[in-house]
Amino acid sequence: MAVDDKYISYRIYLVAVFIFVMAIAIVVKLTNIQWVEGDYYRKLAKQRTVRNFVIPANKGNIYSADGSLLATSIPNYEIRFDAKAPKTETFEKYVKALSDSLATVLDRPGGYYEQELRKARANKNRYYLIARKLSYTEYVKIKGFPLFNLGAFKGGIIIEQETVRKHPIGKIAERTIGYDRIDPATGVEVGKGIEWAFKSYLNGKDGKILKQKIAKGQWKPIRDVNEVDPQDGYDVISTIDVFIQDIAHHALLKQLEDYEADHGCVVVMDTETGHVKAISNLGRAEDGSYFETTNYAIAESHEPGSTFKLVDLMAILEDKVADTSTVYDSHGGEIRYYGRAVRDSHKGGYGKVSLARGFELSSNTVMVQAVYENYKNNPSKFVNHINGYGLNKTLGLHFKGEGRPYIPQPGDKHWSGTTLPWMAFGYNVSVTPMQTLTLYNAVANNGVMVKPQFVSEIKEWNKTIKKFDTEVINSKICSPETLKKVKAVLQNVVKKGTGSKLYSKDFPMAGKTGTAMVNYSKAGREGMYYASSFVGYFPADHPKYSCIVVVHKPNTSKNNYYGADVAGPVFKRIAQKIFTDAPSTNKIKQLDSKIPKQEISYDKFDKESNKKTNQIPNLKGMPGMDAIALLENLGLKVKVNGVGKVKKQSLQAGQNISKNTIIVLELS
């Protein structure tokens, strides 16, 4: 019996020692967790339950040269309810009033919202959805409703904001305006156009908000204020003129539809400044409709055809190896070099004609002879002219994806006996429409070549952050004598040459037609098609704008695939609509004459804008652009929904203006 008692005692001692050791180990571990590894575990717990979330900054707006909105960020709001936040007596006091108020803005009766709010309270739902995709006006109203006006801690309101990019003028110039977004498939930032090229100015600086993880993996803001407030991006003022853009877009669209073409582009540029006033790039979809796809004017480098002959004429006249009066025999419309034929589009040729007349008629045989005879022993001299015009390199535009030109250089492995003559009529070379336009624009601009510009200014409200001045690429592309002769010949192309269908005695235009075969080297020419073009400037005597039109793959069954027939009418329609009262008349309107209706509108706006006031004006019925200018002069920040005239304003007329006040205008 004593032995058993002794054995039991040993067992008790052993258990006690084990428990003691375990207790010490637990104490040591707790001490280690608390004091040695405490910072690590506290940090880990905080990371898993509390996190900083990014608040995207509002992007700056993109405006046209005439003040119209091309792209803007519209804030969308989402409101949720933390049903545990309000005290019981507070919740009961305001739940009925809140429900009735919600019914005035949202699309359900008050009884529904009261039932849902009580259910959320009973289920301890800390993230109940009230509404999403709310406008700023709706958000402000709901934020001021009973209970919610007590804030996040006492009223339980949770506000989340996102911004959506909108193009108020629709699809017009969409490809040039572009985009900047995250590709959902790869998570990589991608973009195009002005949005992408000027994102460092537009995007601003993101803010931060601290959120805590709650039930069901949801996150709720901890405080009613942000850790770091977002800073809005700057506004970008583009060179696009909405009036001219609309004309160019629809003129191109009509011609593409009429000729069932594959794609096309048009660019209108201010001669003196290089400001691109309009650019449209339309490609055909499977259903036959057209929309902005690739920026063909900038990205598509291809053989230009006869529009390249301007290079021939300028080089020849500049080197004085021939003159406009020098006569060439078209040899019945065909001439051969190294076994390959150069043919005129007019069967039988043009007989013996001057160099100027050969250019006006776009004679391949005349222009090729003029180039080959004078430069065959020194082709570098001719090619150096092309390089001097900058056609051998990109223009260095802000946009990515600019097409690379190709100008063969003597001594290259691809240079052959036929290279020089084929270059003379726009083959064996490759340039973009924008490069071609830049050269013709230099002729219109008295020999000064300027870089095409899409943005003129970066602004913060009414303060200029950066101004983009006109950039001169080449201050003198040729001598005044050459320039005078070239201008006369380009005007004669329209008067009595291949562009004679465009001629109007009351509205002088100048330019050059072009018809190029594309993909002609493929076996059997199965992939070959025509690219029709016209490039020039107007009015010819005092150039204000230059313009290029290129239409790819017009339907040849119509038997009209030449530049004068396909691209020329687009050029003429644009020129006449810009400078005349109506497309059917050729009389140039008096651009400087005062229009009574405009004068009255301006006087009214000027009077309003110069009023010294510290109160919100009544803006209803006022044109959107006028309203924005007026409010900005008063020191307000303006957000705009829609286009047209002011339909609603978020702040009532007569309300006092405080610093950094934001007002939202809804336009119709």
XYZ file of C-alpha atoms in Angstrom:
668
model
C 0.000 0.000 0.000
C 2.867 2.342 0.905
C 4.521 1.521 -2.412
C 1.391 2.522 -4.300
C 1.142 5.810 -2.399
C 4.779 6.570 -3.144
C 4.266 5.802 -6.865
C 1.253 8.104 -6.980
C 3.271 10.878 -5.334
C 5.975 10.600 -8.006
C 3.376 10.889 -10.712
C 1.869 13.970 -9.087
C 5.307 15.554 -8.800
C 6.047 14.757 -12.426
C 2.786 16.326 -13.613
C 3.386 19.366 -11.432
C 6.882 19.829 -12.817
C 5.566 19.492 -16.375
C 2.836 22.062 -15.712
C 5.392 24.373 -14.113
C 7.733 24.066 -17.097
C 4.849 24.678 -19.485
C 3.814 27.731 -17.482
C 7.333 29.104 -17.649
C 7.448 28.432 -21.408
C 4.136 30.233 -21.887
C 5.338 33.176 -19.819
C 8.589 33.293 -21.806
C 6.683 33.123 -25.091
C 4.220 35.800 -24.028
C 7.078 38.003 -22.886
C 8.874 37.426 -26.189
C 5.719 38.245 -28.187
C 4.977 41.306 -26.070
C 8.423 42.829 -25.793
C 10.744 41.233 -28.345
C 8.446 40.595 -31.328
C 5.657 42.922 -30.271
C 6.307 45.595 -32.881
C 6.304 43.017 -35.668
C 2.979 41.428 -34.650
C 1.328 44.777 -33.969
C 2.422 45.937 -37.419
C 1.165 42.696 -38.992
C -2.222 43.005 -37.275
C -2.547 46.595 -38.388
C -1.662 45.689 -41.993
C -4.360 43.045 -42.030
C -7.102 45.198 -40.510
C -6.117 48.795 -41.329
C -4.862 49.923 -44.716
C -4.305 53.088 -46.706
C -6.351 53.185 -49.901
C -5.539 55.442 -52.852
C -7.974 58.213 -53.733
C -7.429 58.930 -57.433
C -6.965 62.609 -58.163
C -9.432 64.275 -60.493
C -7.925 64.469 -63.954
C -7.660 67.834 -65.583
C -9.971 68.663 -68.464
C -9.018 68.783 -72.120
C -10.441 71.809 -73.903
C -10.629 72.742 -77.549
C -9.116 75.977 -78.822
C -12.579 77.570 -78.751
C -13.202 76.562 -75.124
C -15.386 73.486 -75.674
C -14.859 70.494 -73.417
C -13.235 67.570 -75.214
C -12.604 65.368 -72.177
C -13.545 65.776 -68.539
C -13.646 63.738 -65.353
C -17.116 63.329 -63.911
C -17.215 62.269 -60.247
C -19.488 59.368 -59.368
C -20.392 58.803 -55.722
C -21.363 55.701 -53.778
C -23.072 56.051 -50.391
C -23.218 53.275 -47.811
C -24.455 53.063 -44.215
C -22.686 51.777 -41.100
C -25.775 50.621 -39.205
C -23.844 50.116 -35.924
C -22.441 53.647 -35.813
C -25.481 55.682 -34.628
C -26.728 55.322 -31.054
C -30.127 53.670 -30.653
C -31.914 56.870 -29.688
C -30.273 58.783 -32.572
C -31.176 56.080 -35.079
C -34.819 55.928 -33.920
C -35.095 59.699 -33.941
C -33.984 60.155 -37.549
C -34.637 56.866 -39.417
C -38.125 57.880 -40.617
C -36.993 61.330 -41.776
C -33.955 59.824 -43.512
C -36.081 57.242 -45.324
C -38.537 59.859 -46.570
C -35.664 62.069 -47.725
C -33.997 59.216 -49.613
C -37.281 58.570 -51.415
C -37.183 62.107 -52.884
C -33.855 61.450 -54.629
C -33.839 57.704 -55.262
C -36.410 55.542 -57.009
C -38.113 53.722 -54.109
C -40.732 54.735 -51.514
C -39.789 55.854 -48.015
C -41.263 52.728 -46.441
C -38.849 50.539 -48.385
C -35.811 52.455 -47.141
C -37.008 52.456 -43.533
C -37.479 48.687 -43.669
C -34.019 48.165 -45.208
C -32.289 50.489 -42.750
C -33.896 48.726 -39.782
C -32.928 45.350 -41.242
C -29.317 46.543 -41.637
C -29.386 47.739 -38.033
C -30.704 44.392 -36.783
C -28.104 42.454 -38.803
C -25.320 44.800 -37.621
C -24.455 45.523 -41.239
C -21.608 48.004 -41.274
C -21.497 48.496 -45.039
C -25.075 48.628 -46.321
C -25.378 50.040 -49.856
C -27.688 53.064 -50.142
C -26.943 54.121 -53.745
C -24.159 54.155 -56.324
C -23.256 56.165 -59.432
C -24.641 59.355 -57.925
C -23.936 62.768 -59.420
C -22.327 65.467 -57.331
C -25.675 67.203 -56.886
C -27.333 64.006 -55.629
C -24.408 63.296 -53.327
C -24.596 66.751 -51.751
C -28.351 66.353 -51.156
C -28.054 62.926 -49.531
C -25.117 64.011 -47.393
C -27.333 66.730 -45.906
C -30.256 64.390 -45.042
C -31.245 63.739 -41.379
C -28.863 61.331 -39.588
C -26.352 61.423 -42.433
C -25.677 65.089 -41.715
C -24.191 63.986 -38.371
C -21.181 62.546 -40.178
C -19.484 59.160 -40.331
C -19.193 58.413 -36.593
C -22.564 59.638 -35.354
C -24.616 59.263 -38.528
C -22.964 56.199 -40.081
C -22.666 57.657 -43.589
C -19.876 56.163 -45.720
C -18.943 58.051 -48.892
C -16.834 56.624 -51.679
C -15.922 58.442 -54.875
C -14.706 57.383 -58.319
C -14.135 59.400 -61.453
C -15.322 58.548 -64.965
C -13.771 60.068 -68.099
C -16.316 61.519 -70.536
C -16.034 62.999 -74.031
C -18.794 65.650 -74.285
C -18.523 65.984 -78.088
C -18.892 62.223 -78.573
C -16.778 60.145 -80.922
C -15.388 63.082 -82.916
C -11.556 63.228 -82.626
C -11.779 60.412 -80.077
C -8.539 58.811 -81.269
C -6.569 62.054 -80.976
C -8.019 62.899 -77.556
C -7.059 59.352 -76.617
C -7.135 57.600 -73.255
C -5.001 56.653 -70.251
C -6.108 53.603 -68.290
C -5.052 50.333 -66.708
C -5.404 47.284 -68.932
C -7.596 44.881 -66.885
C -5.952 41.843 -68.493
C -2.329 42.758 -67.747
C -2.599 45.419 -65.038
C -0.289 47.621 -67.138
C -1.020 51.299 -67.774
C -1.801 51.892 -71.443
C -2.892 54.901 -73.431
C -3.033 56.905 -76.644
C -3.359 60.473 -77.859
C -3.371 63.641 -75.782
C -4.554 61.824 -72.646
C -1.448 59.637 -72.705
C 1.095 62.156 -74.034
C 0.187 64.779 -71.408
C -0.725 62.474 -68.521
C 1.951 63.993 -66.267
C -0.037 67.251 -66.357
C -3.564 65.805 -66.478
C -3.371 63.145 -63.776
C -2.547 65.270 -60.722
C -1.471 63.596 -57.455
C -3.449 60.843 -55.771
C -4.616 61.125 -52.163
C -4.892 58.527 -49.395
C -7.661 57.435 -47.077
C -7.309 55.068 -44.103
C -9.804 52.189 -43.973
C -10.447 49.378 -41.509
C -11.416 45.849 -42.438
C -14.870 44.840 -41.240
C -17.107 41.815 -41.716
C -17.277 39.936 -45.016
C -13.949 41.281 -46.215
C -15.257 44.828 -46.609
C -13.351 47.999 -45.789
C -14.741 51.074 -44.068
C -13.113 54.528 -43.760
C -11.792 55.098 -40.221
C -12.037 58.883 -40.324
C -14.290 61.377 -42.038
C -11.261 63.136 -43.573
C -8.544 61.911 -45.899
C -4.999 61.174 -44.774
C -3.769 62.993 -47.874
C -6.140 64.993 -50.052
C -5.825 64.392 -53.804
C -4.542 67.253 -55.966
C -6.445 67.821 -59.198
C -4.574 67.640 -62.482
C -3.984 70.606 -64.744
C -6.187 71.397 -67.733
C -4.840 70.917 -71.242
C -5.862 73.395 -73.944
C -5.716 71.652 -77.295
C -5.451 73.310 -80.692
C -8.575 71.529 -81.972
C -11.385 73.806 -83.159
C -14.723 72.018 -82.650
C -16.370 73.843 -85.574
C -13.633 72.850 -88.039
C -13.356 69.383 -86.497
C -17.047 68.756 -87.052
C -16.789 69.863 -90.684
C -13.722 67.716 -91.378
C -15.134 64.634 -89.641
C -18.414 64.604 -91.531
C -16.851 65.530 -94.882
C -14.490 62.558 -94.591
C -17.207 60.239 -93.294
C -19.518 61.032 -96.221
C -16.815 60.278 -98.780
C -15.750 57.043 -97.094
C -19.363 55.873 -97.102
C -19.936 56.914 -100.719
C -16.839 55.056 -101.910
C -17.117 52.159 -99.451
C -13.468 52.792 -98.579
C -11.455 50.851 -96.012
C -10.155 53.823 -94.027
C -9.092 57.418 -94.349
C -7.834 60.498 -92.575
C -8.023 64.261 -92.795
C -5.959 66.953 -91.066
C -6.531 70.704 -91.080
C -3.642 72.825 -89.821
C -3.186 76.529 -89.154
C -0.577 77.636 -91.665
C 1.378 80.089 -89.515
C 1.359 78.337 -86.121
C 1.190 74.645 -87.061
C -1.817 74.250 -84.753
C -3.845 71.226 -85.808
C -7.404 72.565 -85.944
C -9.009 69.266 -86.954
C -7.952 65.652 -87.346
C -10.174 62.705 -88.155
C -9.136 59.064 -88.569
C -11.922 56.699 -89.589
C -11.742 52.960 -90.205
C -14.459 50.656 -91.449
C -16.034 48.054 -89.163
C -17.458 44.708 -90.312
C -20.984 46.128 -90.355
C -19.919 48.912 -92.727
C -19.936 51.706 -90.134
C -16.908 53.939 -89.532
C -15.274 54.869 -86.259
C -12.000 56.245 -84.896
C -9.482 53.402 -84.728
C -5.853 53.974 -85.652
C -4.419 57.480 -85.893
C -3.687 56.994 -89.595
C -2.555 60.584 -90.153
C 0.331 60.135 -87.739
C 0.975 56.383 -87.600
C 0.500 55.167 -91.182
C 3.653 55.550 -93.258
C 3.168 54.542 -96.902
C 4.127 55.423 -100.469
C 2.438 58.789 -101.145
C 2.332 58.745 -104.946
C 2.074 62.017 -106.858
C 1.852 64.346 -103.850
C 5.591 63.614 -103.469
C 6.264 65.374 -106.793
C 6.431 68.678 -104.935
C 9.869 67.519 -103.767
C 10.937 67.035 -107.414
C 9.826 70.505 -108.455
C 11.408 72.288 -105.489
C 14.751 70.486 -105.838
C 14.968 71.103 -109.592
C 14.100 74.801 -109.296
C 16.374 75.315 -106.306
C 19.352 73.739 -108.085
C 18.455 75.623 -111.301
C 19.001 72.477 -113.390
C 15.701 73.176 -115.181
C 12.930 75.755 -115.058
C 9.143 75.616 -115.118
C 9.316 76.388 -118.852
C 11.708 73.525 -119.694
C 9.971 71.210 -122.193
C 9.848 67.415 -121.859
C 8.396 64.802 -124.195
C 6.004 62.412 -122.460
C 6.845 59.719 -125.062
C 3.284 58.572 -125.568
C 2.727 58.158 -121.862
C 5.399 55.496 -121.225
C 9.116 55.532 -120.572
C 11.377 52.679 -119.459
C 14.266 52.457 -116.999
C 16.206 49.225 -116.621
C 13.392 47.304 -118.258
C 10.656 48.699 -116.034
C 7.951 51.020 -117.354
C 6.874 54.363 -115.934
C 3.414 55.234 -117.267
C 1.125 58.238 -117.189
C -2.439 57.778 -115.959
C -3.601 59.411 -119.196
C -3.242 56.853 -121.971
C -1.104 58.209 -124.805
C 0.610 60.770 -122.609
C 0.542 64.553 -122.983
C 2.920 65.119 -125.893
C 5.600 67.745 -125.339
C 4.852 69.905 -122.313
C 6.695 72.211 -119.939
C 7.864 71.041 -116.525
C 5.183 73.205 -114.882
C 2.454 71.747 -117.098
C 3.748 68.238 -116.475
C 3.405 68.868 -112.736
C -0.081 70.341 -113.149
C -1.182 67.271 -115.103
C 0.710 64.978 -112.711
C 2.650 63.401 -115.578
C 4.859 60.619 -114.239
C 6.964 60.521 -117.408
C 7.716 64.259 -117.338
C 8.621 64.427 -113.635
C 10.719 61.241 -113.755
C 12.692 62.501 -116.756
C 13.316 65.835 -115.060
C 14.691 64.141 -111.949
C 16.584 61.292 -113.580
C 18.300 63.367 -116.279
C 19.534 65.939 -113.770
C 20.484 63.723 -110.830
C 21.400 60.289 -112.228
C 25.110 61.047 -111.887
C 24.736 62.497 -108.411
C 21.594 61.081 -106.752
C 22.835 62.218 -103.339
C 22.204 65.810 -104.386
C 18.527 65.043 -104.944
C 18.183 62.913 -101.803
C 19.853 65.626 -99.716
C 16.993 67.952 -100.637
C 14.523 65.386 -99.287
C 16.559 65.032 -96.103
C 16.700 68.819 -95.828
C 12.906 68.951 -95.867
C 12.938 66.583 -92.879
C 11.127 63.764 -94.675
C 13.770 61.201 -93.680
C 12.930 61.410 -89.971
C 9.893 61.546 -87.735
C 8.404 64.890 -86.756
C 8.960 64.123 -83.069
C 5.320 64.603 -82.081
C 4.231 64.105 -78.478
C 2.186 61.057 -79.446
C 3.671 57.595 -79.351
C 3.364 55.390 -82.415
C 4.408 57.970 -85.002
C 5.050 56.185 -88.279
C 8.667 55.977 -89.430
C 9.453 57.387 -92.875
C 11.696 55.606 -95.346
C 13.845 57.557 -97.791
C 16.434 55.409 -99.646
C 19.960 56.756 -99.404
C 22.535 56.240 -102.210
C 24.874 53.456 -101.196
C 22.235 51.556 -99.225
C 21.943 47.851 -100.005
C 18.436 48.436 -101.406
C 19.523 51.237 -103.757
C 19.278 50.243 -107.432
C 19.077 51.781 -110.883
C 15.322 52.203 -110.633
C 15.316 53.751 -107.148
C 15.839 57.357 -108.258
C 13.225 57.403 -111.067
C 10.681 55.623 -108.898
C 11.231 58.112 -106.060
C 10.399 60.894 -108.530
C 6.733 59.856 -108.681
C 6.300 58.887 -105.030
C 7.319 55.221 -104.922
C 10.206 53.474 -103.135
C 9.668 56.079 -100.401
C 7.374 56.071 -97.390
C 6.040 59.027 -95.390
C 3.048 59.741 -93.156
C 0.193 62.064 -94.181
C 1.274 64.445 -91.403
C 4.777 64.696 -92.875
C 3.412 65.430 -96.333
C 1.109 68.092 -94.914
C 3.988 69.684 -92.994
C 5.932 70.156 -96.246
C 2.985 71.687 -98.120
C 2.212 73.870 -95.125
C 5.775 75.223 -95.300
C 5.127 76.354 -98.890
C 1.920 78.080 -97.764
C 3.828 79.651 -94.839
C 6.320 81.446 -97.116
C 8.970 78.771 -96.749
C 8.895 78.464 -92.941
C 8.379 74.856 -91.853
C 6.683 74.568 -88.461
C 6.073 71.502 -86.343
C 2.450 70.333 -86.073
C 1.040 71.083 -82.624
C -1.920 69.535 -80.835
C -1.652 71.363 -77.492
C -1.150 75.083 -77.000
C -1.254 75.508 -73.232
C -1.367 73.849 -69.817
C -3.550 75.708 -67.296
C -4.607 75.578 -63.670
C -7.977 77.286 -63.765
C -7.103 80.720 -65.213
C -3.374 80.461 -64.515
C -1.010 79.403 -67.292
C 1.392 76.657 -66.175
C 3.102 76.089 -69.516
C 2.725 77.521 -72.983
C 3.738 75.665 -76.138
C 5.070 78.179 -78.626
C 5.271 77.539 -82.345
C 8.318 75.398 -83.092
C 10.164 76.135 -86.326
C 11.710 73.041 -87.952
C 13.230 74.834 -90.926
C 13.187 78.609 -91.265
C 13.785 78.530 -95.032
C 13.042 75.423 -97.095
C 13.923 77.135 -100.384
C 14.660 80.474 -101.996
C 11.936 83.102 -102.516
C 12.223 82.616 -106.298
C 11.564 78.876 -106.032
C 8.732 79.462 -103.597
C 7.011 81.946 -105.901
C 7.102 79.524 -108.844
C 5.973 76.540 -106.764
C 3.004 78.474 -105.372
C 1.917 79.488 -108.877
C 2.110 75.897 -110.146
C 0.187 74.525 -107.130
C -2.561 77.058 -107.761
C -2.650 76.067 -111.434
C -3.163 72.414 -110.454
C -6.581 73.492 -109.200
C -7.215 76.038 -111.944
C -6.377 73.900 -114.964
C -4.685 70.698 -113.845
C -5.732 67.422 -112.236
C -7.574 69.325 -109.503
C -9.680 71.435 -111.882
C -12.919 69.901 -110.544
C -12.222 71.822 -107.327
C -11.744 75.174 -109.008
C -13.829 78.172 -108.012
C -13.153 81.635 -109.420
C -14.377 83.222 -106.165
C -12.417 81.000 -103.791
C -8.788 80.267 -104.761
C -7.268 76.995 -103.558
C -3.894 75.390 -104.217
C -2.652 71.843 -103.887
C -1.747 68.548 -105.488
C -3.611 65.356 -106.250
C -2.168 61.928 -105.589
C -3.142 58.365 -106.488
C -0.851 55.620 -105.233
C -0.972 51.865 -105.624
C -0.507 50.162 -102.253
C 0.733 46.576 -101.800
C 1.400 46.399 -105.545
C 4.434 44.143 -105.046
C 2.376 41.166 -103.842
C 2.193 38.158 -106.130
C -0.518 38.631 -108.699
C -1.340 41.995 -107.091
C -4.155 40.338 -105.171
C -3.607 42.649 -102.223
C -3.099 45.788 -104.302
C -5.416 48.754 -103.768
C -5.404 52.514 -104.353
C -4.804 55.325 -101.883
C -6.327 58.592 -103.105
C -5.078 61.866 -101.694
C -5.207 65.625 -101.985
C -3.018 68.058 -100.072
C -2.895 71.819 -100.286
C -3.897 75.088 -98.669
C -6.550 77.790 -98.796
C -7.225 80.580 -99.614
C -4.402 80.298 -102.153
C -3.580 84.035 -102.238
C -3.444 84.441 -98.437
C -3.159 80.927 -96.939
C -4.825 80.478 -93.576
C -5.123 76.688 -93.427
C -3.385 73.711 -94.989
C -5.172 70.392 -95.334
C -4.508 66.797 -96.371
C -7.075 64.116 -97.192
C -6.126 60.467 -97.733
C -8.654 57.731 -98.557
C -7.472 54.118 -98.655
C -9.042 51.412 -100.763
C -11.979 53.195 -102.404
C -14.309 50.910 -104.336
C -12.773 50.756 -107.830
C -16.031 49.547 -109.366
C -17.111 53.190 -109.346
C -14.198 53.891 -111.740
C -13.265 56.963 -109.734
C -10.330 56.171 -107.498
C -8.133 59.152 -108.404
C -7.187 61.740 -105.814
C -9.131 64.490 -107.569
C -12.337 62.435 -107.514
C -12.127 60.804 -104.067
C -10.044 63.019 -101.774
C -10.411 66.364 -103.589
C -14.116 66.904 -102.820
C -13.434 66.439 -99.103
C -10.776 69.163 -99.274
C -13.121 71.511 -101.137
C -16.043 70.870 -98.790
C -13.894 71.642 -95.744
C -12.454 74.819 -97.278
C -15.799 76.195 -98.386
C -17.637 75.382 -95.173
C -14.979 77.131 -93.119
C -14.894 80.277 -95.240
C -18.311 80.623 -96.826
C -21.828 81.161 -95.532
C -23.075 77.877 -97.002
C -21.623 74.939 -98.973
C -23.624 75.929 -102.055
C -22.130 79.398 -102.339
C -18.577 80.388 -103.198
C -18.750 83.893 -101.799
C -16.393 84.371 -98.893
C -18.219 85.692 -95.879
C -17.010 88.782 -94.052
C -15.304 87.144 -91.111
C -14.556 90.458 -89.409
C -18.102 91.843 -89.627
C -20.091 92.068 -86.395
C -23.095 89.852 -85.874
C -25.793 91.669 -83.809
C -26.921 88.542 -81.934
C -23.338 87.751 -80.942
C -22.686 91.338 -79.893
C -25.722 91.344 -77.580
C -24.684 87.999 -76.104
C -21.124 89.215 -75.606
C -22.195 92.493 -73.978
C -24.448 90.587 -71.587
C -21.674 88.156 -70.700
C -19.096 90.926 -70.322
C -21.412 92.843 -68.008
C -22.023 89.754 -65.853
C -18.359 88.733 -65.732
C -17.238 92.179 -64.556
C -19.702 92.408 -61.698
C -18.017 92.497 -58.314
C -19.950 90.054 -56.216
C -19.415 87.452 -53.503
C -22.590 85.565 -54.316
C -23.375 82.715 -56.718
C -24.995 84.119 -59.903
C -28.051 82.629 -61.611
C -26.598 80.653 -64.513
C -29.656 78.874 -65.898
C -29.948 79.265 -69.669
C -26.387 80.574 -70.066
C -24.070 78.807 -72.579
C -21.794 76.369 -70.762
C -18.513 77.959 -71.833
C -19.697 81.421 -70.749
C -20.824 80.064 -67.386
C -17.457 78.385 -66.776
C -15.541 81.561 -67.588
C -17.820 83.652 -65.355
C -17.496 81.284 -62.388
C -13.739 80.948 -62.746
C -13.444 84.746 -62.680
C -15.232 84.608 -59.328
C -12.642 82.124 -58.006
C -14.898 79.054 -58.086
C -13.927 75.557 -59.163
C -16.285 74.243 -61.837
C -17.288 70.688 -62.727
C -19.477 70.124 -65.783
C -21.907 67.386 -66.824
C -23.123 67.384 -70.440
C -22.926 69.992 -73.203
C -24.971 73.021 -74.223
C -26.644 75.511 -71.899
C -26.871 75.400 -68.103
C -29.878 73.384 -66.963
C -29.056 73.007 -63.265
C -26.446 74.341 -60.869
C -25.461 72.585 -57.616
C -25.220 75.862 -55.656
C -28.251 78.125 -55.596
C -28.125 81.700 -56.860
C -27.515 84.212 -54.078
C -25.499 81.799 -51.929
C -22.305 83.304 -50.541
C -19.019 82.247 -52.128
C -16.378 80.762 -49.852
C -12.775 79.847 -50.668
C -12.262 76.761 -52.897
C -16.007 76.395 -53.451
C -16.857 73.726 -56.033
C -19.926 74.165 -58.214
C -21.310 71.524 -60.568
C -23.192 72.547 -63.701
C -25.552 70.260 -65.585
C -25.816 71.242 -69.247
C -28.476 70.276 -71.770
